[in-house]
Short mmCIF file of C-alpha atoms in Angstrom, two decimals:
data_model
loop_
_atom_site.label_atom_id
_atom_site.label_comp_id
_atom_site.label_asym_id
_atom_site.label_seq_id
_atom_site.Cartn_x
_atom_site.Cartn_y
_atom_site.Cartn_z
CA MET A 79 0.00 0.00 0.00
CA PRO A 80 1.26 3.47 -0.76
CA GLY A 81 2.06 5.57 2.25
CA ARG A 82 2.88 2.76 4.65
CA PRO A 83 6.23 3.29 6.36
CA GLU A 84 8.87 1.21 4.72
CA ARG A 85 10.24 -1.85 6.51
CA PRO A 86 13.83 -1.89 5.55
CA ARG A 87 16.55 -4.19 5.95
CA SER A 88 17.87 -1.96 3.27
CA ALA A 89 21.21 -2.74 1.68
CA GLU A 90 21.79 0.99 1.93
CA LEU A 91 22.39 0.60 5.67
CA ASP A 92 25.28 -1.82 5.27
CA GLY A 93 27.83 0.60 3.89
CA THR A 94 30.71 2.30 5.66
CA PRO A 95 29.92 5.38 7.80
CA VAL A 96 31.50 7.90 5.43
CA GLY A 97 29.10 10.64 6.47
CA ARG A 98 30.31 10.51 10.07
CA ARG A 99 33.95 10.58 8.91
CA VAL A 100 33.27 13.62 6.75
CA VAL A 101 31.67 15.46 9.68
CA LEU A 102 34.46 14.57 12.11
CA GLY A 103 37.08 15.39 9.47
CA LEU A 104 35.61 18.85 8.92
CA LEU A 105 35.51 19.46 12.67
CA GLY A 106 39.18 18.46 12.93
CA LEU A 107 40.17 20.70 10.03
CA GLY A 108 38.18 23.55 11.56
CA ALA A 109 39.97 23.16 14.90
CA VAL A 110 43.39 23.12 13.20
CA GLY A 111 42.34 26.21 11.25
CA VAL A 112 41.35 28.07 14.41
CA VAL A 113 44.69 27.37 16.09
CA THR A 114 46.99 27.92 13.09
CA GLY A 115 44.82 30.33 11.07
CA SER A 116 46.41 33.50 12.40
CA THR A 117 49.85 32.45 11.18
CA VAL A 118 48.52 31.08 7.90
CA GLN A 119 46.61 34.28 7.27
CA GLN A 120 49.69 36.39 7.90
CA GLY A 121 51.55 34.45 5.20
CA LEU A 122 48.62 34.60 2.77
CA SER A 123 48.05 38.29 3.25
CA ARG A 124 51.75 39.08 2.76
CA ALA A 125 51.59 37.13 -0.49
CA LEU A 126 48.33 38.66 -1.69
CA ALA A 127 48.71 42.25 -0.46
CA PRO A 128 50.48 43.49 -3.62
CA VAL A 129 47.69 41.99 -5.75
CA GLN A 130 44.92 43.49 -3.64
CA MET A 131 46.49 46.95 -3.61
CA ARG A 132 46.65 47.01 -7.43
CA ASP A 133 43.55 45.04 -8.33
CA PRO A 134 41.48 47.36 -10.58
CA THR A 135 38.39 45.13 -10.37
CA GLY A 136 38.29 45.14 -6.56
CA LEU A 137 37.24 41.48 -6.70
CA SER A 138 40.26 40.26 -4.75
CA GLN A 139 38.83 41.81 -1.60
CA TYR A 140 36.28 38.99 -1.64
CA ILE A 141 38.96 36.32 -1.24
CA PRO A 142 38.18 35.57 2.37
CA ILE A 143 41.67 35.54 3.85
CA GLY A 144 40.40 37.92 6.48
CA ASN A 145 42.91 40.69 5.98
CA THR A 146 40.60 43.33 4.54
CA PHE A 147 38.48 45.91 6.30
CA ARG A 148 34.90 45.08 7.12
CA TYR A 149 32.58 48.03 7.31
CA TYR A 150 30.73 48.31 10.56
CA SER A 151 27.91 50.79 10.85
CA VAL A 152 25.53 50.61 13.78
CA ALA A 153 23.15 53.33 12.56
CA GLY A 154 20.98 53.32 9.43
CA ALA A 155 22.17 55.07 6.29
CA ILE A 156 24.73 57.72 7.23
CA ASP A 157 24.80 60.96 5.23
CA SER A 158 28.31 61.78 4.15
CA VAL A 159 29.74 65.08 5.34
CA ASP A 160 31.97 67.03 2.95
CA ALA A 161 35.21 68.74 3.83
CA ALA A 162 33.69 72.23 3.77
CA SER A 163 30.83 71.62 6.21
CA TYR A 164 32.63 69.30 8.65
CA SER A 165 33.07 70.43 12.25
CA LEU A 166 34.50 68.81 15.37
CA ALA A 167 33.59 70.05 18.85
CA VAL A 168 35.87 69.66 21.86
CA SER A 169 33.53 70.21 24.79
CA GLY A 170 32.68 69.31 28.37
CA LEU A 171 35.10 69.81 31.25
CA VAL A 172 37.62 72.02 29.46
CA ALA A 173 38.79 75.61 29.97
CA THR A 174 38.50 76.44 26.27
CA PRO A 175 35.76 74.62 24.38
CA THR A 176 36.57 74.77 20.67
CA THR A 177 35.00 73.88 17.37
CA TYR A 178 37.38 72.89 14.59
CA THR A 179 36.74 72.87 10.87
CA LEU A 180 38.58 70.34 8.72
CA ALA A 181 40.90 73.17 7.56
CA ASP A 182 41.65 74.00 11.23
CA LEU A 183 42.57 70.38 11.91
CA ARG A 184 44.78 70.23 8.81
CA SER A 185 46.67 73.32 9.95
CA LEU A 186 47.64 71.70 13.27
CA PRO A 187 50.83 69.58 13.57
CA GLN A 188 50.28 66.19 11.92
CA ALA A 189 51.51 62.88 13.30
CA ALA A 190 51.78 59.54 11.50
CA ILE A 191 51.18 56.02 12.82
CA THR A 192 51.45 52.79 10.84
CA GLU A 193 50.09 49.78 12.71
CA ASP A 194 47.99 46.64 12.32
CA PHE A 195 44.26 47.28 12.66
CA HIS A 196 42.61 44.68 14.90
CA CYS A 197 38.92 43.98 15.23
CA VAL A 198 37.89 42.41 18.52
CA THR A 199 36.09 39.64 16.60
CA GLY A 200 39.40 38.53 15.09
CA TRP A 201 39.94 40.07 11.65
CA ARG A 202 43.00 42.22 11.20
CA VAL A 203 44.54 44.41 8.52
CA GLU A 204 48.31 44.72 8.57
CA ASP A 205 50.36 47.91 8.41
CA VAL A 206 47.69 50.54 7.90
CA PRO A 207 49.22 54.04 7.63
CA TRP A 208 47.31 56.87 9.29
CA THR A 209 48.03 60.57 9.74
CA GLY A 210 46.20 63.19 11.76
CA VAL A 211 46.33 65.34 14.86
CA ARG A 212 47.40 63.68 18.09
CA LEU A 213 44.41 63.62 20.41
CA ALA A 214 46.86 64.62 23.17
CA HIS A 215 47.56 67.85 21.27
CA LEU A 216 43.86 68.75 21.02
CA LEU A 217 43.49 68.03 24.74
CA ASP A 218 46.42 70.35 25.53
CA LEU A 219 44.82 73.11 23.47
CA ALA A 220 41.53 72.67 25.31
CA SER A 221 43.06 72.59 28.84
CA PRO A 222 41.02 69.90 30.64
CA SER A 223 39.73 70.97 34.03
CA PRO A 224 41.06 69.06 37.08
CA GLU A 225 37.91 66.94 37.49
CA ALA A 226 38.05 65.64 33.89
CA VAL A 227 39.14 61.96 33.82
CA ALA A 228 37.60 60.50 30.68
CA ILE A 229 36.41 61.21 27.16
CA ARG A 230 33.15 60.48 25.46
CA PHE A 231 33.41 60.44 21.67
CA ARG A 232 30.34 61.04 19.58
CA SER A 233 29.69 60.25 15.95
CA PHE A 234 27.58 62.18 13.46
CA ASP A 235 25.88 58.87 12.67
CA GLY A 236 23.74 59.93 15.64
CA VAL A 237 24.11 56.62 17.50
CA TYR A 238 27.71 55.66 18.15
CA THR A 239 29.58 56.72 21.28
CA GLU A 240 32.87 55.56 22.73
CA ASN A 241 34.74 56.00 25.99
CA MET A 242 38.42 56.34 26.81
CA THR A 243 40.28 57.57 29.88
CA LEU A 244 42.34 60.75 29.53
CA GLU A 245 45.44 58.70 30.22
CA GLN A 246 44.62 56.31 27.35
CA ALA A 247 43.80 59.28 25.12
CA ARG A 248 47.33 60.65 25.56
CA ASP A 249 48.82 57.41 24.18
CA ASP A 250 49.01 56.68 20.41
CA VAL A 251 45.59 58.04 19.54
CA LEU A 252 45.02 60.13 16.42
CA VAL A 253 42.20 62.33 15.28
CA ALA A 254 42.80 60.77 11.87
CA LEU A 255 42.51 62.77 8.66
CA THR A 256 44.23 60.43 6.20
CA MET A 257 44.49 56.68 5.72
CA TYR A 258 46.81 55.08 3.14
CA GLY A 259 47.90 58.62 2.21
CA GLU A 260 44.41 59.74 1.14
CA PRO A 261 41.69 61.61 3.02
CA VAL A 262 39.73 59.11 5.15
CA THR A 263 36.77 58.04 2.99
CA HIS A 264 33.15 58.06 4.12
CA TYR A 265 33.15 54.24 4.26
CA HIS A 266 36.11 54.31 6.62
CA GLY A 267 34.49 56.92 8.88
CA GLY A 268 35.73 60.09 7.21
CA PRO A 269 36.28 62.89 6.84
CA VAL A 270 37.55 62.62 10.43
CA ARG A 271 37.69 59.60 12.70
CA ILE A 272 39.62 58.37 15.70
CA TYR A 273 42.46 55.90 15.30
CA ALA A 274 43.47 54.39 18.66
CA ALA A 275 46.54 52.24 17.92
CA PRO A 276 46.71 50.25 21.17
CA MET A 277 43.03 49.28 21.05
CA TYR A 278 40.54 47.17 19.10
CA GLY A 279 38.70 48.80 16.21
CA TYR A 280 35.52 49.54 18.13
CA LYS A 281 37.45 52.11 20.20
CA SER A 282 38.29 54.06 17.02
CA THR A 283 35.10 56.09 16.58
CA LYS A 284 34.18 56.72 12.95
CA TRP A 285 32.41 59.83 11.59
CA LEU A 286 33.72 61.74 14.61
CA SER A 287 31.69 64.81 15.61
CA GLU A 288 32.47 65.51 19.27
CA ILE A 289 35.13 64.94 21.91
CA GLU A 290 33.51 65.56 25.29
CA LEU A 291 35.54 65.50 28.51
CA THR A 292 33.70 63.93 31.43
CA ASP A 293 34.30 63.36 35.13
CA ARG A 294 33.73 59.58 34.80
CA THR A 295 33.92 56.85 32.17
CA ILE A 296 30.58 56.58 30.40
CA PRO A 297 30.39 53.21 28.59
CA GLY A 298 29.95 53.61 24.84
CA TYR A 299 27.82 51.77 22.27
CA TRP A 300 29.63 48.40 22.25
CA GLU A 301 30.58 48.61 25.94
CA ASP A 302 26.83 48.74 26.67
CA ARG A 303 26.60 45.52 24.64
CA GLY A 304 29.23 43.65 26.58
CA TYR A 305 32.58 44.64 25.08
CA PRO A 306 35.40 45.54 27.53
CA LEU A 307 35.69 49.17 28.65
CA ASP A 308 39.39 49.34 27.80
CA GLY A 309 39.54 47.24 24.63
CA ILE A 310 43.34 46.92 24.64
CA ILE A 311 44.52 44.60 21.82
CA GLY A 312 45.41 41.15 23.09
CA GLU A 313 43.55 41.49 26.38
CA MET U 880 -3.55 8.82 -12.20
CA THR U 881 -0.01 8.92 -10.99
CA VAL U 882 0.73 6.35 -8.33
CA ARG U 883 2.63 7.92 -5.47
CA VAL U 884 4.72 6.58 -2.62
CA ALA U 885 5.66 8.18 0.70
CA ARG U 886 9.19 9.60 0.70
CA PHE U 887 9.44 12.01 3.63
CA SER U 888 7.42 12.04 6.87
CA ALA U 889 5.88 15.21 8.27
CA ALA U 890 8.62 15.37 10.91
CA GLU U 891 11.37 15.17 8.29
CA ARG U 892 9.77 17.86 6.16
CA ALA U 893 9.32 20.11 9.20
CA VAL U 894 13.03 19.74 10.04
CA HIS U 895 14.03 20.42 6.43
CA TRP U 896 11.98 23.61 6.08
CA ALA U 897 12.90 24.93 9.53
CA VAL U 898 16.59 24.46 8.70
CA ALA U 899 16.03 26.05 5.27
CA LEU U 900 14.43 29.11 6.87
CA LEU U 901 17.21 29.53 9.45
CA MET U 902 19.90 28.93 6.83
CA THR U 903 18.35 31.62 4.60
CA ALA U 904 18.35 34.05 7.52
CA CYS U 905 22.02 33.23 8.20
CA ILE U 906 23.03 33.68 4.56
CA LEU U 907 21.17 36.96 4.00
CA THR U 908 22.51 38.52 7.21
CA ALA U 909 25.99 37.14 6.42
CA LEU U 910 25.94 39.02 3.11
CA VAL U 911 25.20 42.25 4.95
CA LEU U 912 27.85 41.60 7.61
CA TYR U 913 30.51 40.69 5.05
CA ASN U 914 29.91 42.95 2.04
CA GLY U 915 30.99 46.55 2.68
CA SER U 916 28.48 48.19 0.36
CA LEU U 917 25.56 46.22 1.79
CA ALA U 918 26.82 46.86 5.32
CA MET U 919 26.85 50.61 4.73
CA LEU U 920 23.47 50.52 2.98
CA VAL U 921 21.71 48.56 5.71
CA GLY U 922 23.68 49.73 8.75
CA HIS U 923 22.25 48.63 12.13
CA ARG U 924 25.11 46.20 12.49
CA HIS U 925 24.24 45.07 15.99
CA THR U 926 20.69 44.09 14.99
CA VAL U 927 21.87 42.30 11.84
CA ALA U 928 24.53 40.48 13.88
CA LEU U 929 21.96 39.43 16.50
CA VAL U 930 19.68 37.94 13.81
CA HIS U 931 22.69 36.16 12.25
CA VAL U 932 24.05 34.77 15.49
CA TRP U 933 20.74 33.58 16.90
CA SER U 934 19.62 32.03 13.60
CA GLY U 935 22.97 30.23 13.66
CA PHE U 936 22.58 29.02 17.23
CA ALA U 937 19.04 27.85 16.37
CA LEU U 938 20.14 25.99 13.23
CA PRO U 939 20.95 22.62 14.88
CA VAL U 940 17.81 22.67 17.03
CA PRO U 941 15.36 21.32 14.39
CA MET U 942 17.91 18.61 13.48
CA LEU U 943 18.25 17.56 17.12
CA LEU U 944 14.47 17.54 17.55
CA GLY U 945 14.24 15.42 14.41
CA ALA U 946 16.04 12.67 16.30
CA LEU U 947 12.75 12.08 18.14
CA SER U 948 11.30 10.72 14.90
CA ALA U 949 12.14 7.16 13.86
CA ALA U 950 11.79 7.99 10.16
CA TYR U 951 14.27 10.86 10.55
CA ARG U 952 16.77 8.67 12.42
CA LEU U 953 16.51 6.00 9.73
CA ASP U 954 17.19 8.51 6.94
CA VAL U 955 20.17 9.93 8.83
CA ARG U 956 21.55 6.38 8.97
CA ARG U 957 20.98 6.00 5.23
CA LEU U 958 22.77 9.28 4.54
CA ASN U 959 25.68 8.24 6.75
CA ARG U 960 26.38 4.92 5.01
CA PHE U 961 28.27 4.66 1.72
CA THR U 962 27.91 1.35 -0.13
CA ASP U 963 30.01 0.01 -3.01
CA ALA U 964 27.20 1.15 -5.30
CA ASP U 965 27.61 4.71 -3.98
CA TRP U 966 31.31 4.76 -4.81
CA ALA U 967 30.58 3.29 -8.24
CA TRP U 968 27.87 5.94 -8.79
CA LEU U 969 30.27 8.74 -7.89
CA ARG U 970 32.93 7.41 -10.25
CA SER U 971 30.58 6.65 -13.16
CA LYS U 972 30.03 8.98 -16.08
CA ASP U 973 26.42 7.83 -16.66
CA ARG U 974 25.22 8.23 -13.10
CA ARG U 975 21.83 9.59 -14.20
CA SER U 976 21.13 6.68 -16.57
CA GLY U 977 19.75 4.42 -13.87
CA ARG U 978 22.30 1.70 -14.63
CA ILE U 979 23.50 1.82 -11.03
CA ARG U 980 20.47 1.21 -8.85
CA VAL U 981 20.43 3.98 -6.24
CA GLY U 982 18.87 3.64 -2.78
CA LYS U 983 16.77 6.31 -1.09
CA PHE U 984 19.63 8.80 -1.45
CA ASN U 985 22.28 8.98 -4.12
CA ALA U 986 25.92 9.51 -3.18
CA GLY U 987 25.74 13.20 -4.09
CA GLN U 988 22.87 13.73 -1.67
CA LYS U 989 24.81 11.84 0.99
CA LEU U 990 27.89 13.99 0.48
CA ASN U 991 25.75 17.14 0.55
CA ALA U 992 24.21 16.04 3.84
CA SER U 993 27.48 15.26 5.61
CA LEU U 994 29.33 18.31 4.23
CA SER U 995 26.41 20.55 5.25
CA ALA U 996 26.26 19.04 8.72
CA GLY U 997 30.03 19.29 9.23
CA ALA U 998 30.22 22.84 7.87
CA THR U 999 27.30 23.90 10.05
CA LEU U 1000 29.07 22.60 13.16
CA VAL U 1001 32.33 24.34 12.17
CA LEU U 1002 30.44 27.61 11.63
CA LEU U 1003 28.69 27.15 14.96
CA GLY U 1004 31.97 26.63 16.82
CA THR U 1005 33.94 29.40 15.14
CA GLY U 1006 30.97 31.77 15.30
CA THR U 1007 30.69 31.16 19.04
CA VAL U 1008 34.29 32.21 19.74
CA MET U 1009 33.91 35.25 17.46
CA TRP U 1010 30.71 36.38 19.20
CA PHE U 1011 31.80 35.74 22.80
CA THR U 1012 35.12 37.52 22.48
CA GLY U 1013 36.32 36.57 25.96
CA LEU U 1014 36.37 32.81 25.30
CA VAL U 1015 39.71 32.35 23.52
CA ARG U 1016 42.85 34.37 22.88
CA LEU U 1017 43.03 36.86 20.01
CA SER U 1018 45.11 34.70 17.64
CA TRP U 1019 42.50 31.93 17.87
CA ARG U 1020 39.74 34.46 17.16
CA THR U 1021 41.71 35.51 14.08
CA GLY U 1022 41.94 31.84 13.07
CA ALA U 1023 38.24 31.36 13.79
CA THR U 1024 37.38 34.34 11.56
CA LEU U 1025 39.45 32.87 8.74
CA VAL U 1026 37.84 29.43 9.11
CA HIS U 1027 34.36 30.95 9.45
CA ASP U 1028 34.80 32.97 6.23
CA TRP U 1029 36.05 30.06 4.12
CA THR U 1030 33.55 27.57 5.51
CA ALA U 1031 30.69 30.01 4.97
CA LEU U 1032 31.75 30.51 1.37
CA ALA U 1033 31.92 26.75 0.80
CA LEU U 1034 28.59 26.08 2.49
CA GLY U 1035 26.98 28.93 0.56
CA LEU U 1036 28.09 27.33 -2.72
CA LEU U 1037 26.85 23.95 -1.48
CA VAL U 1038 23.43 25.44 -0.67
CA LEU U 1039 23.28 27.07 -4.12
CA GLY U 1040 24.13 23.71 -5.72
CA HIS U 1041 21.46 22.00 -3.63
CA LEU U 1042 18.89 24.61 -4.72
CA ALA U 1043 19.89 24.26 -8.38
CA TYR U 1044 19.39 20.48 -8.31
CA ALA U 1045 16.10 20.79 -6.42
CA LEU U 1046 14.66 23.40 -8.77
CA ARG U 1047 15.62 21.34 -11.80
CA ASP U 1048 13.64 18.33 -10.57
CA GLY U 1049 10.05 19.21 -9.74
CA GLU U 1050 9.26 15.75 -8.44
CA ALA U 1051 12.14 15.81 -5.96
CA LEU U 1052 10.93 19.20 -4.75
CA ARG U 1053 7.35 17.89 -4.49
CA GLY U 1054 8.68 15.02 -2.38
CA MET U 1055 10.09 17.44 0.16
CA TRP U 1056 6.99 19.65 0.03
CA SER U 1057 4.15 17.08 0.12
CA GLY U 1058 6.08 14.06 1.34
CA ARG U 1059 5.07 11.89 -1.65
CA VAL U 1060 6.64 11.19 -5.03
CA ALA U 1061 5.51 9.49 -8.23
CA VAL U 1062 6.45 5.83 -8.46
CA HIS U 1063 7.86 6.26 -11.97
CA TRP U 1064 10.18 8.98 -10.60
CA ALA U 1065 11.24 6.71 -7.73
CA ASN U 1066 11.92 3.86 -10.17
CA ARG U 1067 14.07 6.10 -12.33
CA GLU U 1068 16.02 8.03 -9.67
CA HIS U 1069 16.07 5.68 -6.67
CA ALA U 1070 15.41 2.21 -8.05
CA ALA U 1071 16.69 0.20 -5.09
CA TRP U 1072 14.59 2.28 -2.71
CA ALA U 1073 11.54 2.03 -4.98
CA ASP U 1074 11.80 -1.77 -4.73
CA GLU U 1075 11.57 -1.50 -0.94
CA VAL U 1076 8.51 0.74 -0.87
CA GLU U 1077 6.72 -0.08 -4.13
CA PRO U 1078 3.01 -0.59 -3.56
CA GLY U 1079 1.85 -4.07 -4.47
#
């Protein structure tokens, strides 16, 4: 009768358990990949970097060796801001609150940092060159009041915030204006973003609009969602 | 009238379509998380990531629940086992001719099942250490990201291949949708299985 459950002693059940071996094999390969992947990736990205830098089609960025930037945006669509209308406020617990245009920032002393960019989730981009104004220099110009201990960064995406202590801010942290020798693009958080060399990417606020000095550390967007307050690479 | 035989039980079909739905959610959100242009267009990364991660964590649940069904367990055993005929089928150039009498699943379907299951577990493990960033050291998270990317690409291609074969064969698709297939289709595609279940 159609529809009755079959009663097998099916020959199909006598074979070797290849399916199980495939599953276990993939799990083993995956585990080896997790442990050795960082080293393997370093080799692959060294080998492929010249290709990716010169690839006119841009297709090579889709080779998933994990050494290219991924674009994180926590807001909806973000309107780009052009060089002429951009402004950055330094506010809060400072003696001289200031608003900088992009031209103002460009006229200040520029510093350069070339470092690996690390995302907390694991991807990394090697040797990214940045230039911009040292955050420490902007803080000096603003003269923080004695009760100021931390910074709250804001983004013109309207959502993102970040925190950093004043002490951390005086380390290798740039108010970055260029990346790879070009003005920071909108996709990378331009025209002005933070680049905090000692820290994971989420500490480097994109589409920077305000640097507010505060009397305590106010957890930022990802810190509210469980990421560490300090976000030092390797910790 | 076409004579039909039962191919998949209600429990098996429920597992299949639940997994299909969750897999689709994983793939669509993965595209947004991975592709820069889509990421910037859609934004809301945290929400997209939450949908991705929880669809991923939920993915094995229907398969585990399926183990409560005897029909599901039996088909998992069939998919697991490779007979001499399966190897011959894989090696042959006329595998669609019906010369080699195939059981309920052909060797390609068996490979698809085990590769999908293995890849899903790898994605689950690597995704877990990427999402809960405190679990393992940074270099392992970097390795996990690399493995997750490559495995996702491979599984994505596997799913596309699976869809292409399913859409090319209406009767196979009907089998997974209604649970029943035409006997003449079963005789042609899965002759050894058809002998087991043939009415009369």
